[in-house]
mmCIF file of N, CA and C in Angstrom:
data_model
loop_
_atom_site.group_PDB
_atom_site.id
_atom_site.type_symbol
_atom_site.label_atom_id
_atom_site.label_comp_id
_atom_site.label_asym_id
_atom_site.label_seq_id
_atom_site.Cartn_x
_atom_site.Cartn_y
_atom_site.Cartn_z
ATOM 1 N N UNK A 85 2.057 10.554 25.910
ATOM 2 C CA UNK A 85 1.798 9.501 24.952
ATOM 3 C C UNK A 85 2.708 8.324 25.291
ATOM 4 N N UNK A 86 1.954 7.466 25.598
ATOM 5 C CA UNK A 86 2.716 6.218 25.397
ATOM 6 C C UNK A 86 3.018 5.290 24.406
ATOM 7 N N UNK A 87 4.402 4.262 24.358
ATOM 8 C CA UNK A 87 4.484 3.162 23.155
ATOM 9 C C UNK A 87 3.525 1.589 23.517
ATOM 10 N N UNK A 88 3.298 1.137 22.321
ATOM 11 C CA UNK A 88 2.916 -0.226 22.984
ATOM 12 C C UNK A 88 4.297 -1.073 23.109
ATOM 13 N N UNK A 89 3.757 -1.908 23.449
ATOM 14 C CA UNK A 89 4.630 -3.216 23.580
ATOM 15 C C UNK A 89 4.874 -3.500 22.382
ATOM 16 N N UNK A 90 5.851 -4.670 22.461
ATOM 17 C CA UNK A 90 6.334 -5.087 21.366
ATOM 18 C C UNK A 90 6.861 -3.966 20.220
ATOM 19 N N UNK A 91 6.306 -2.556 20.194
ATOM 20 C CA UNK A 91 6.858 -1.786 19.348
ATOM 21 C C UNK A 91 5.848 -1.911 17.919
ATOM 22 N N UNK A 92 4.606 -2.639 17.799
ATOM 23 C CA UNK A 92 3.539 -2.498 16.965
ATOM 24 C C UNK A 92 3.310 -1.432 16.398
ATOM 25 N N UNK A 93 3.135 -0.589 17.043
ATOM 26 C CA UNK A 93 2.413 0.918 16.434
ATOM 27 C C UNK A 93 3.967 1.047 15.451
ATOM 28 N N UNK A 94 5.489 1.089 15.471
ATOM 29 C CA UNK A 94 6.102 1.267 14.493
ATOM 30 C C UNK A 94 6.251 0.519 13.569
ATOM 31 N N UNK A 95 5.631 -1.078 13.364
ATOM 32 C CA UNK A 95 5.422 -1.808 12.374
ATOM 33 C C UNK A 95 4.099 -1.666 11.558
ATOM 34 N N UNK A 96 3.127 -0.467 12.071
ATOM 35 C CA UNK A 96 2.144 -0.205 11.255
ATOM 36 C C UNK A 96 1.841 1.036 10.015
ATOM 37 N N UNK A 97 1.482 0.949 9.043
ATOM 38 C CA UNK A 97 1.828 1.567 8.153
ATOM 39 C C UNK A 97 1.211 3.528 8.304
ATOM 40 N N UNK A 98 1.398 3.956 8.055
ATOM 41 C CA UNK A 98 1.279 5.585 8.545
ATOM 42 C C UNK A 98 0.130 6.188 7.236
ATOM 43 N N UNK A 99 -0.784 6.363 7.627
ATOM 44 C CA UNK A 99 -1.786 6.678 6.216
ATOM 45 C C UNK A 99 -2.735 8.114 7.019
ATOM 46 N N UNK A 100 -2.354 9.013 5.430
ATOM 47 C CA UNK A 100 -2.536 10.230 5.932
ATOM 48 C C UNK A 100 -3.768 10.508 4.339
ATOM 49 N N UNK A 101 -5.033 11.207 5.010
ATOM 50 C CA UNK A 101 -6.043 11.796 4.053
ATOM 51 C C UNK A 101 -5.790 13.061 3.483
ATOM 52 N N UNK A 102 -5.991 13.374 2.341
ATOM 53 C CA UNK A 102 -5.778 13.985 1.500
ATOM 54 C C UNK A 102 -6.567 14.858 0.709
ATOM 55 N N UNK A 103 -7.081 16.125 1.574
ATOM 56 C CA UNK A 103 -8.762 16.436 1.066
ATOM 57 C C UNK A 103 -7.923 18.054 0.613
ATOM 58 N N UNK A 104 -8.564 18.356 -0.517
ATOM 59 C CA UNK A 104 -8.607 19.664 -0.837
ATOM 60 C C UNK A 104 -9.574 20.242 -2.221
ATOM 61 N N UNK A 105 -9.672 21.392 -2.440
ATOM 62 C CA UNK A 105 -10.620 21.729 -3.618
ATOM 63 C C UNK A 105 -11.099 20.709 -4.895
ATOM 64 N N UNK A 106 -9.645 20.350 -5.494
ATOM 65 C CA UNK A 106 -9.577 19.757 -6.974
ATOM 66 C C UNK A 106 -8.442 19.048 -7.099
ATOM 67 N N UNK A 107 -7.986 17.787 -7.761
ATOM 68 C CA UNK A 107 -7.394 16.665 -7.979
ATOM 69 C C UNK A 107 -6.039 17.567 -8.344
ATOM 70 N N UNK A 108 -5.860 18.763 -8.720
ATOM 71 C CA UNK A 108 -4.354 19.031 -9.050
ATOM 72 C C UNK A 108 -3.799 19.637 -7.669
ATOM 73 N N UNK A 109 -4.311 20.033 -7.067
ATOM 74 C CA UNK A 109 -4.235 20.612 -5.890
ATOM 75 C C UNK A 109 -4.055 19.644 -4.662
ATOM 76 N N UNK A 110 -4.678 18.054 -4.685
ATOM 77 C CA UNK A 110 -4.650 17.204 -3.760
ATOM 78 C C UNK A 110 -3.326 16.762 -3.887
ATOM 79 N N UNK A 111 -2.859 16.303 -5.676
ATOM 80 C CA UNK A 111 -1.961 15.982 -5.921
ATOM 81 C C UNK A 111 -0.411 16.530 -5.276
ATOM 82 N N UNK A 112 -0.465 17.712 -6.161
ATOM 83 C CA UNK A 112 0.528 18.973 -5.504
ATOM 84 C C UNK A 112 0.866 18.762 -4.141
ATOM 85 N N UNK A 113 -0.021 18.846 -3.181
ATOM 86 C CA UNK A 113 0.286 18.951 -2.092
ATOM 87 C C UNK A 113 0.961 17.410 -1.327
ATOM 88 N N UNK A 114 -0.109 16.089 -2.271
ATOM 89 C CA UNK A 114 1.296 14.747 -2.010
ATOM 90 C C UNK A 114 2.373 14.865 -2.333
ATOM 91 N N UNK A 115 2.840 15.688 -3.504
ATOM 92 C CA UNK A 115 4.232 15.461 -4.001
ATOM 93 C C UNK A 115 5.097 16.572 -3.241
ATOM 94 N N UNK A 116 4.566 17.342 -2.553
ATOM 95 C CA UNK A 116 5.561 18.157 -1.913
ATOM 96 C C UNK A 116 5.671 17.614 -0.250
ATOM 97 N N UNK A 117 4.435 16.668 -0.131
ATOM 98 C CA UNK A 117 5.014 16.131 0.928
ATOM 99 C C UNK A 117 6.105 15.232 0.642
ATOM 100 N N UNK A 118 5.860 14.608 -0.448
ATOM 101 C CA UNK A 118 7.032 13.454 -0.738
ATOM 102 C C UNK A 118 8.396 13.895 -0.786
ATOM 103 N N UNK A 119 8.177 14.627 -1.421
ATOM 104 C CA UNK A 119 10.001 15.377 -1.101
ATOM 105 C C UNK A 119 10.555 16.250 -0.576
ATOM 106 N N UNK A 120 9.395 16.590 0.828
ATOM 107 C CA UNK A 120 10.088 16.744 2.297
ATOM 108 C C UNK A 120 10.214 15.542 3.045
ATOM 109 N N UNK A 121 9.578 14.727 2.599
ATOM 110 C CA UNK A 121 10.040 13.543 3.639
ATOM 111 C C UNK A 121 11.087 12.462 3.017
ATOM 112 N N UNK A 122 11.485 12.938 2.039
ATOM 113 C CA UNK A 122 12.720 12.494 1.181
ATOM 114 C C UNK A 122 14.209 12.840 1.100
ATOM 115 N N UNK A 123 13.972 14.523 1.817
ATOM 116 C CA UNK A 123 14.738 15.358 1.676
ATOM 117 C C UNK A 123 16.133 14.843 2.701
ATOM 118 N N UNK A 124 15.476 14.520 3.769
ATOM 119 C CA UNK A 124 16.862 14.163 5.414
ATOM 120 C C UNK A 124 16.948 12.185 5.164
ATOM 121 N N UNK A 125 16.438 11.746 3.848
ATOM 122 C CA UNK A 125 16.589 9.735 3.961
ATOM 123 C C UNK A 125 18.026 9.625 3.309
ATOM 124 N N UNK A 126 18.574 9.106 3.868
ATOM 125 C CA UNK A 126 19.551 8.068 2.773
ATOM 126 C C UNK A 126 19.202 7.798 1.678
ATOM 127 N N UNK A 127 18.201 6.926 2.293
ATOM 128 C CA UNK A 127 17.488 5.674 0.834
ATOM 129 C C UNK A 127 15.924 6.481 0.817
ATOM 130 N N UNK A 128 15.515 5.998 0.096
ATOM 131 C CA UNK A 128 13.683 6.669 -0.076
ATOM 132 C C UNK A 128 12.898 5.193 0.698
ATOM 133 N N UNK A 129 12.100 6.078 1.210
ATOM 134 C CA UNK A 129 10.864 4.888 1.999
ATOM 135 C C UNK A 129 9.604 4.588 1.147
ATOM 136 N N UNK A 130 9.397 3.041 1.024
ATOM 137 C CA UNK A 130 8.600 2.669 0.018
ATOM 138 C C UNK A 130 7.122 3.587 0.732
ATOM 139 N N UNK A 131 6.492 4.189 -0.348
ATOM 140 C CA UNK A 131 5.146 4.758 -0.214
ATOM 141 C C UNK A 131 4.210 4.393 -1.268
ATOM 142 N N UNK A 132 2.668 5.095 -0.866
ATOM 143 C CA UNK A 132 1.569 4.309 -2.037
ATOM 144 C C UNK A 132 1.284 5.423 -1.212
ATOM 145 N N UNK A 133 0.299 5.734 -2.792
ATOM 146 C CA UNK A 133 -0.833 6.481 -3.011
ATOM 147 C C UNK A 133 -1.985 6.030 -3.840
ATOM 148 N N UNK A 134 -2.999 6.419 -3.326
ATOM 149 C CA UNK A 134 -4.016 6.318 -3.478
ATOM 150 C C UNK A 134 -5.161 7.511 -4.034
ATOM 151 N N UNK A 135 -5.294 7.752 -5.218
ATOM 152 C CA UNK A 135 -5.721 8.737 -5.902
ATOM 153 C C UNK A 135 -7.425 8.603 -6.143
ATOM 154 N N UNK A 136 -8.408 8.765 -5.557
ATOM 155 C CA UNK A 136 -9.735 8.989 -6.159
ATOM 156 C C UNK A 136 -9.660 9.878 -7.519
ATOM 157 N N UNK A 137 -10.196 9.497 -8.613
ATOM 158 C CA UNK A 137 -10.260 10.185 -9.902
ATOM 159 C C UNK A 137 -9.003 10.042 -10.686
ATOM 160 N N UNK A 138 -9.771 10.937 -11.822
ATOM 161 C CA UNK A 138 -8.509 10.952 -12.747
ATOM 162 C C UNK A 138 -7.653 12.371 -12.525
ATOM 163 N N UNK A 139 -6.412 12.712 -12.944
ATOM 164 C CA UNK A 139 -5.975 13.790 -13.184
ATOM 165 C C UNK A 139 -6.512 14.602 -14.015
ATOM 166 N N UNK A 140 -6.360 15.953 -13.622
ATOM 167 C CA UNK A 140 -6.639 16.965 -14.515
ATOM 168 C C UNK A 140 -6.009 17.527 -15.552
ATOM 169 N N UNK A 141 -5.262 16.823 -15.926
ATOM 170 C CA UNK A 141 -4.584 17.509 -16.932
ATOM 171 C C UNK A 141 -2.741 16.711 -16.242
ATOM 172 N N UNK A 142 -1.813 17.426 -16.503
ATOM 173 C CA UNK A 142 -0.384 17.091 -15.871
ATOM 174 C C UNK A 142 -0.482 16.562 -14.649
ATOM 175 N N UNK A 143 -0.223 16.118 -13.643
ATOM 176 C CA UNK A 143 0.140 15.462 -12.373
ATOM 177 C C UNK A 143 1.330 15.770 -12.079
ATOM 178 N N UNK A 144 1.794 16.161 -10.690
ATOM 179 C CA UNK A 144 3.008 16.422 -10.314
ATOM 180 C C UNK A 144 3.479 14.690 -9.805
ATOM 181 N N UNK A 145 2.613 13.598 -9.948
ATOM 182 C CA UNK A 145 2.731 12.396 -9.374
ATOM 183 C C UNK A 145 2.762 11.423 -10.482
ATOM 184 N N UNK A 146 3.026 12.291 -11.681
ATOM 185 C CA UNK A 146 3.694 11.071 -13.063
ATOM 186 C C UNK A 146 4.545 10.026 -13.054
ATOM 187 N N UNK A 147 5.967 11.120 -12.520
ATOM 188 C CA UNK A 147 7.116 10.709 -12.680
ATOM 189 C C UNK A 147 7.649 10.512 -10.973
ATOM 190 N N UNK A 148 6.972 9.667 -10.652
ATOM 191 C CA UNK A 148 7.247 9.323 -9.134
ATOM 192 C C UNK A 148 8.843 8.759 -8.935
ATOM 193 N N UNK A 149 9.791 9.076 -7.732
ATOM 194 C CA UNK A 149 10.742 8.092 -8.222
ATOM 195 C C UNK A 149 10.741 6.987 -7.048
ATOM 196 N N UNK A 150 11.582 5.712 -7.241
ATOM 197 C CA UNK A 150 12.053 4.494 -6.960
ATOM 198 C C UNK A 150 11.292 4.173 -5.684
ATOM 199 N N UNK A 151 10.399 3.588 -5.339
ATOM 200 C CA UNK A 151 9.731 3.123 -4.208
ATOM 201 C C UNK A 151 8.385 3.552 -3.957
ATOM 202 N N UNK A 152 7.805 4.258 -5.122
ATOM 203 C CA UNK A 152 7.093 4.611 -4.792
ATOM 204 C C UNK A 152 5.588 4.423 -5.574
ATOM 205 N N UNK A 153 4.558 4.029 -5.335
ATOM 206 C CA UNK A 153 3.256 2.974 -6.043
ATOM 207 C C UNK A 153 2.229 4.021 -5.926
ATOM 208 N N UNK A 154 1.622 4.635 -7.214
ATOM 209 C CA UNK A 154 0.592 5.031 -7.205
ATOM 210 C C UNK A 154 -0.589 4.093 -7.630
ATOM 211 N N UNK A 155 -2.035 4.405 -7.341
ATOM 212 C CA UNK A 155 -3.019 3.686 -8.036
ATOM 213 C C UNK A 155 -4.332 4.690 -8.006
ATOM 214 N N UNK A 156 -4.685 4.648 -9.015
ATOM 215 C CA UNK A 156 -5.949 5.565 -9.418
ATOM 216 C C UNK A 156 -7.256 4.414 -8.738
ATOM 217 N N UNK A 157 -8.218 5.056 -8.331
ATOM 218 C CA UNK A 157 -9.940 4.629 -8.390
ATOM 219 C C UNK A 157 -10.511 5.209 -8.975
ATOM 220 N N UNK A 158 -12.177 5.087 -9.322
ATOM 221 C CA UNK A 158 -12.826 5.441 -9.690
ATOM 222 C C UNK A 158 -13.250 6.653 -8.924
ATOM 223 N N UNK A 159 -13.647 7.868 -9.244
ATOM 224 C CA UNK A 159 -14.565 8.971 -8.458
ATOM 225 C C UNK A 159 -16.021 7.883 -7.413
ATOM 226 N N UNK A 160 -16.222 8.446 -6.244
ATOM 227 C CA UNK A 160 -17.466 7.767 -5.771
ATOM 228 C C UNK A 160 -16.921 7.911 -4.241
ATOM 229 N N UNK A 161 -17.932 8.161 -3.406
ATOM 230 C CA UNK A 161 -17.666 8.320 -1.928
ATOM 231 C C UNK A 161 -16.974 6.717 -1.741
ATOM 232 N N UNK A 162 -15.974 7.123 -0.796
ATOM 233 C CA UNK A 162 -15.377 6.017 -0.819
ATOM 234 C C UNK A 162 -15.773 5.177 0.638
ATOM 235 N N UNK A 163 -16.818 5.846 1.088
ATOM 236 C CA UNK A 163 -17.176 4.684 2.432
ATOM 237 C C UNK A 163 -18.394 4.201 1.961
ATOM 238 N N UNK A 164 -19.017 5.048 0.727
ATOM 239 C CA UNK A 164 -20.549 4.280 0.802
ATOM 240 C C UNK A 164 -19.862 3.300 -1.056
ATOM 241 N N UNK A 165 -20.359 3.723 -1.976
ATOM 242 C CA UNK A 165 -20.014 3.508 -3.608
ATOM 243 C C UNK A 165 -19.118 3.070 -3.596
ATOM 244 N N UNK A 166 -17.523 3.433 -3.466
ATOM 245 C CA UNK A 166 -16.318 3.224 -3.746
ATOM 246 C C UNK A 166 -15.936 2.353 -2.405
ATOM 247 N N UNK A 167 -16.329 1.854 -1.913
ATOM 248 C CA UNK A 167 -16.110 1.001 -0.316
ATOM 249 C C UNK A 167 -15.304 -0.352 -1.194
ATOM 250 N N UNK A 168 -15.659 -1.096 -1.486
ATOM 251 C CA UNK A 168 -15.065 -1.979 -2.541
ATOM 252 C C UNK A 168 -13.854 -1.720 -3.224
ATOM 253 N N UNK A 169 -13.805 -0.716 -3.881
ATOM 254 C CA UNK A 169 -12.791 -0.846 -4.999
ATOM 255 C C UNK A 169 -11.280 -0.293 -3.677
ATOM 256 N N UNK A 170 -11.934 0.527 -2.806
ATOM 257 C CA UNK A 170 -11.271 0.992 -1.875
ATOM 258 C C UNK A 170 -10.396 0.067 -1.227
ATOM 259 N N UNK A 171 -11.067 -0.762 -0.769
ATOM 260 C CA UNK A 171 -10.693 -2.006 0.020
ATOM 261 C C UNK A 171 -10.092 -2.904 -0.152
ATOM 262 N N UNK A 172 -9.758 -3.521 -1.940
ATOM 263 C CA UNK A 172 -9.129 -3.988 -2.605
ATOM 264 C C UNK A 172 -8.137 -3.780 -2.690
ATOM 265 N N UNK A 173 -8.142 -2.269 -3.541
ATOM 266 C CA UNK A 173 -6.769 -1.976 -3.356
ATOM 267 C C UNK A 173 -5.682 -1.248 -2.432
ATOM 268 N N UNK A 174 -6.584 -0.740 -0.930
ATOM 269 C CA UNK A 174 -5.779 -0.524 -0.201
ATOM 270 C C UNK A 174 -5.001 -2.135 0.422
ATOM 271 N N UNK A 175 -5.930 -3.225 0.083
ATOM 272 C CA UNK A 175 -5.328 -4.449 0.298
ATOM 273 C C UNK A 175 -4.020 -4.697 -0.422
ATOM 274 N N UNK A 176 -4.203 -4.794 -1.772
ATOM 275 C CA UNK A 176 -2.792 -5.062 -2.435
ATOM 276 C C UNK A 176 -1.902 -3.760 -2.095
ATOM 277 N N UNK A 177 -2.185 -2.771 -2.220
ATOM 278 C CA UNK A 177 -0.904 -2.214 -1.664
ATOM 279 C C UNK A 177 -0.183 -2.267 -0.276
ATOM 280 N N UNK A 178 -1.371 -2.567 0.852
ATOM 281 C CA UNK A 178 -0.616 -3.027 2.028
ATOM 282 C C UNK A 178 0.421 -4.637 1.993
ATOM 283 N N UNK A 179 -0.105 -5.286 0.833
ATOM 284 C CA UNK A 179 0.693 -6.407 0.677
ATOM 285 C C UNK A 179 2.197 -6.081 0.233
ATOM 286 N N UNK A 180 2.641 -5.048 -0.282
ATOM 287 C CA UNK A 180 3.947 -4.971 -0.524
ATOM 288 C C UNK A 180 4.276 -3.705 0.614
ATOM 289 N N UNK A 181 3.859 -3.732 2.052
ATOM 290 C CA UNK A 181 4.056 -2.894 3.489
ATOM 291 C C UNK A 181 5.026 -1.612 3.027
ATOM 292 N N UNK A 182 3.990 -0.845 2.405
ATOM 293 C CA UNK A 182 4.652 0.592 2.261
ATOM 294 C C UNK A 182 4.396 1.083 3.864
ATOM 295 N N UNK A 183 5.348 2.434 4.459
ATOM 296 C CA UNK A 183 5.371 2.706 5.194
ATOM 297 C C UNK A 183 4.495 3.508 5.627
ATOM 298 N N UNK A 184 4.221 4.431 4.075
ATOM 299 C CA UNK A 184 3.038 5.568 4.514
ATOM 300 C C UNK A 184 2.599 5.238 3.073
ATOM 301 N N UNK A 185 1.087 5.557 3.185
ATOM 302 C CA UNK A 185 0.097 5.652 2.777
ATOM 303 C C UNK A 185 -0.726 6.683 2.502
ATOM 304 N N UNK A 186 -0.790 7.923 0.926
ATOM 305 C CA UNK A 186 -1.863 9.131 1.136
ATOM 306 C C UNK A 186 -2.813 8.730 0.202
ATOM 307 N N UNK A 187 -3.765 9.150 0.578
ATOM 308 C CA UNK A 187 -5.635 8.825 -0.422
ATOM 309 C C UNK A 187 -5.808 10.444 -0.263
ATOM 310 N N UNK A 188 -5.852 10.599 -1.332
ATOM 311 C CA UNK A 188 -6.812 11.555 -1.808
ATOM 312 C C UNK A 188 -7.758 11.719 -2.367
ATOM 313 N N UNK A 189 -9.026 12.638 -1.303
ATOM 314 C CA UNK A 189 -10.165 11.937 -1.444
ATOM 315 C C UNK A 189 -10.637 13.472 -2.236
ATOM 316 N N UNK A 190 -11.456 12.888 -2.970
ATOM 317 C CA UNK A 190 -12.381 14.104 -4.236
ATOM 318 C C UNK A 190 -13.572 14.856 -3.045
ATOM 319 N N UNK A 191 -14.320 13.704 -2.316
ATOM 320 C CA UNK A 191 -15.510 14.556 -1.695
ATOM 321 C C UNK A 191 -15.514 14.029 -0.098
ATOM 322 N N UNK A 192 -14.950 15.308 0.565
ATOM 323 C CA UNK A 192 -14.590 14.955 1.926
ATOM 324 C C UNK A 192 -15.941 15.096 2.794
ATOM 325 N N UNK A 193 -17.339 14.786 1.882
ATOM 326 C CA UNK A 193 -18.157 14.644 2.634
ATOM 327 C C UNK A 193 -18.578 13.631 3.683
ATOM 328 N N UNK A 194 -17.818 12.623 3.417
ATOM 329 C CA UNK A 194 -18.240 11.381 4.590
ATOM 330 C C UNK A 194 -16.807 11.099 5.141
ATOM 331 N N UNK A 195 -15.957 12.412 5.315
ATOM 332 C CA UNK A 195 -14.563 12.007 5.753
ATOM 333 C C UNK A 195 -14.462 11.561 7.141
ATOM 334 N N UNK A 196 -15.285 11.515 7.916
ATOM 335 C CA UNK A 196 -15.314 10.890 9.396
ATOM 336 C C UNK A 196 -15.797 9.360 9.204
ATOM 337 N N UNK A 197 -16.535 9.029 8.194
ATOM 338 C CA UNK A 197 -17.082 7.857 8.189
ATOM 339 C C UNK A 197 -15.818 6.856 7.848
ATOM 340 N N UNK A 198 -15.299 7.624 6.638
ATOM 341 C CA UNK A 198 -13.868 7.103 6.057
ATOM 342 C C UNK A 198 -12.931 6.502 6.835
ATOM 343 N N UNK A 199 -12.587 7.715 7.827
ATOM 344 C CA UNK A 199 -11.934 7.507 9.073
ATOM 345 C C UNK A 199 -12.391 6.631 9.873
ATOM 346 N N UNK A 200 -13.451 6.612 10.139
ATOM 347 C CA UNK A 200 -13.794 5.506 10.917
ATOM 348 C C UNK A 200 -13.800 3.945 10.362
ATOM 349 N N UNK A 201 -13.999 3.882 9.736
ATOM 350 C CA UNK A 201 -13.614 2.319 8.799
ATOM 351 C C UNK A 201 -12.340 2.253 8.654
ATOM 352 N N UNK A 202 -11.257 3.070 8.317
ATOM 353 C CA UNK A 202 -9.888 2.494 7.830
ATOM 354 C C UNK A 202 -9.607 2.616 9.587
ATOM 355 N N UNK A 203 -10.083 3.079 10.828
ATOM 356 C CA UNK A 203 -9.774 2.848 12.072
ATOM 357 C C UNK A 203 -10.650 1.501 12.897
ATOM 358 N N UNK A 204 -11.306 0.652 12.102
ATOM 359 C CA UNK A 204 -11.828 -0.305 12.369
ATOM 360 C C UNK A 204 -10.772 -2.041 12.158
ATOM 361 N N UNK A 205 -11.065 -2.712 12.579
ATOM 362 C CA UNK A 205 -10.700 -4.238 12.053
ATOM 363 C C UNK A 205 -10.992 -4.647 10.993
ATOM 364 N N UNK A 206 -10.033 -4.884 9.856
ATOM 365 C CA UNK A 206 -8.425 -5.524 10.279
ATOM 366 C C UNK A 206 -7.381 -4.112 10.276
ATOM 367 N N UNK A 207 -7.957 -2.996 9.906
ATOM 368 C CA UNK A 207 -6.934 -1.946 9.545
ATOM 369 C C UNK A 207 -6.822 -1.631 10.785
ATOM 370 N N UNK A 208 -7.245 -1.246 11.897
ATOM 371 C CA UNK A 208 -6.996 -0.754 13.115
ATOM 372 C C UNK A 208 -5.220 -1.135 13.403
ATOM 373 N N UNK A 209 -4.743 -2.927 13.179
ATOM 374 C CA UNK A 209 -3.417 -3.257 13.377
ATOM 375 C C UNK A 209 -2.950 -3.032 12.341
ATOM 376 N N UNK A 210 -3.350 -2.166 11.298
ATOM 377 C CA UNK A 210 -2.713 -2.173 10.081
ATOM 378 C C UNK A 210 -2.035 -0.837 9.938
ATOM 379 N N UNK A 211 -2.837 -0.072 9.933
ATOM 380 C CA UNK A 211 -2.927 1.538 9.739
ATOM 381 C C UNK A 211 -2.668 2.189 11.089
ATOM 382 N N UNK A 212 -1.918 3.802 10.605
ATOM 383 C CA UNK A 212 -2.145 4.127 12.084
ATOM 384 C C UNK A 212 -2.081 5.728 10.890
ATOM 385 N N UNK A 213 -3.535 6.378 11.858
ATOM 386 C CA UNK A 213 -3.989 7.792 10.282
ATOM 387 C C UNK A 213 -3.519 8.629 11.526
ATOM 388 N N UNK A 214 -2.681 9.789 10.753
ATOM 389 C CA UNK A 214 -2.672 10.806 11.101
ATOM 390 C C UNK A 214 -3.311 12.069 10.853
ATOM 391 N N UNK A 215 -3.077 13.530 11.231
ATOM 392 C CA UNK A 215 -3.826 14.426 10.466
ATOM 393 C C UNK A 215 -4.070 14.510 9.278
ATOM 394 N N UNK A 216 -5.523 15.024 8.737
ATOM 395 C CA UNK A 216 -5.408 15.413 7.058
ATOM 396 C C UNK A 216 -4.430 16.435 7.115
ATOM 397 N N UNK A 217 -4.430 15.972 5.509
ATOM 398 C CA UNK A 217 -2.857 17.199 4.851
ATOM 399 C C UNK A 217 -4.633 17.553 3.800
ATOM 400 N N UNK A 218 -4.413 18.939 4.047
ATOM 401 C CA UNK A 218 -5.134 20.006 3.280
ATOM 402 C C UNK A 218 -4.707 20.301 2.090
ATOM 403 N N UNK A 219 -4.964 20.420 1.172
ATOM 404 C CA UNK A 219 -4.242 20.886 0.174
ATOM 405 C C UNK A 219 -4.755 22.405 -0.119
#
C-alpha cells in the first residue's frame, strides 16, 4: 500500500458503515467502538454519527462525551428515499471535519450502492470508508 502525496488520504475523514439486525444493536456496537478508540487518546477525536431511525428504547449513544455529534434521519434506503436527507447532513457534519464518521444503516439492502455514492465526487476527497463494523 502506498501514501499519496501531499499526505491527503490523512486529511480525509474515516467513515465506517454500520449494518446489523436492529437499531440497539447498531448502536451498541458504535459505542463500544467509541471507547476503544478513546481508550490509548490523550484528548478525544471529534466524531459524528449518523443514525438511520429512531432508538429503541435507551441508546448507549445518549450521553455521548465531549467531541462528539450525533444526528438522527428518517428510516428509508438511504441511496434511493433517504439520498437527500443523507446528503445534507452528512454535509453539515463534514463542515465541522470530524475525523471519523459511523452511519448506521437500518436496511443493508442497497449497501453497495451506498458505498458506491459516498465513494463517488465530491466525497471520494472527502471520505475514505473502511470495513463495515457488524453489529
Amino acid at each position: 500500500m502506498h501514501s499519496n502525496p501531499g499526505g491527503r488520504d490523512d486529511a480525509r475523514t474515516v467513515l465506517t458503515l454500520v449494518t446489523g439486525p436492529g437499531a440497539a444493536a447498531r448502536e451498541a456496537a458504535i459505542a463500544a467502538h467509541l471507547s476503544d478508540l478513546h481508550e490509548d487518546r490523550p484528548a478525544p477525536i471529534m466524531q459524528a454519527i449518523i443514525l438511520e431511525g429512531l432508538a429503541s428504547g435507551i441508546s448507549p449513544l445518549d450521553d455521548l462525551p465531549p467531541g462528539q455529534t450525533l444526528a438522527r434521519i428518517a428510516p428509508g434506503c438511504l441511496c434511493c428515499t433517504g439520498n437527500l436527507v443523507l446528503r445534507v447532513t452528512l454535509n453539515r457534519l463534514l463542515r465541522q471535519r470530524p475525523r471519523r464518521i459511523f452511519i448506521g444503516v437500518a436496511d443493508s439492502g442497497h449497501l453497495d450502492q451506498l458505498r458506491s455514492w459516498l465513494q463517488s465526487g465530491p466525497y471520494d476527497q472527502l471520505l475514505r470508508l473502511t470495513s463495515d463494523l457488524k453489529a
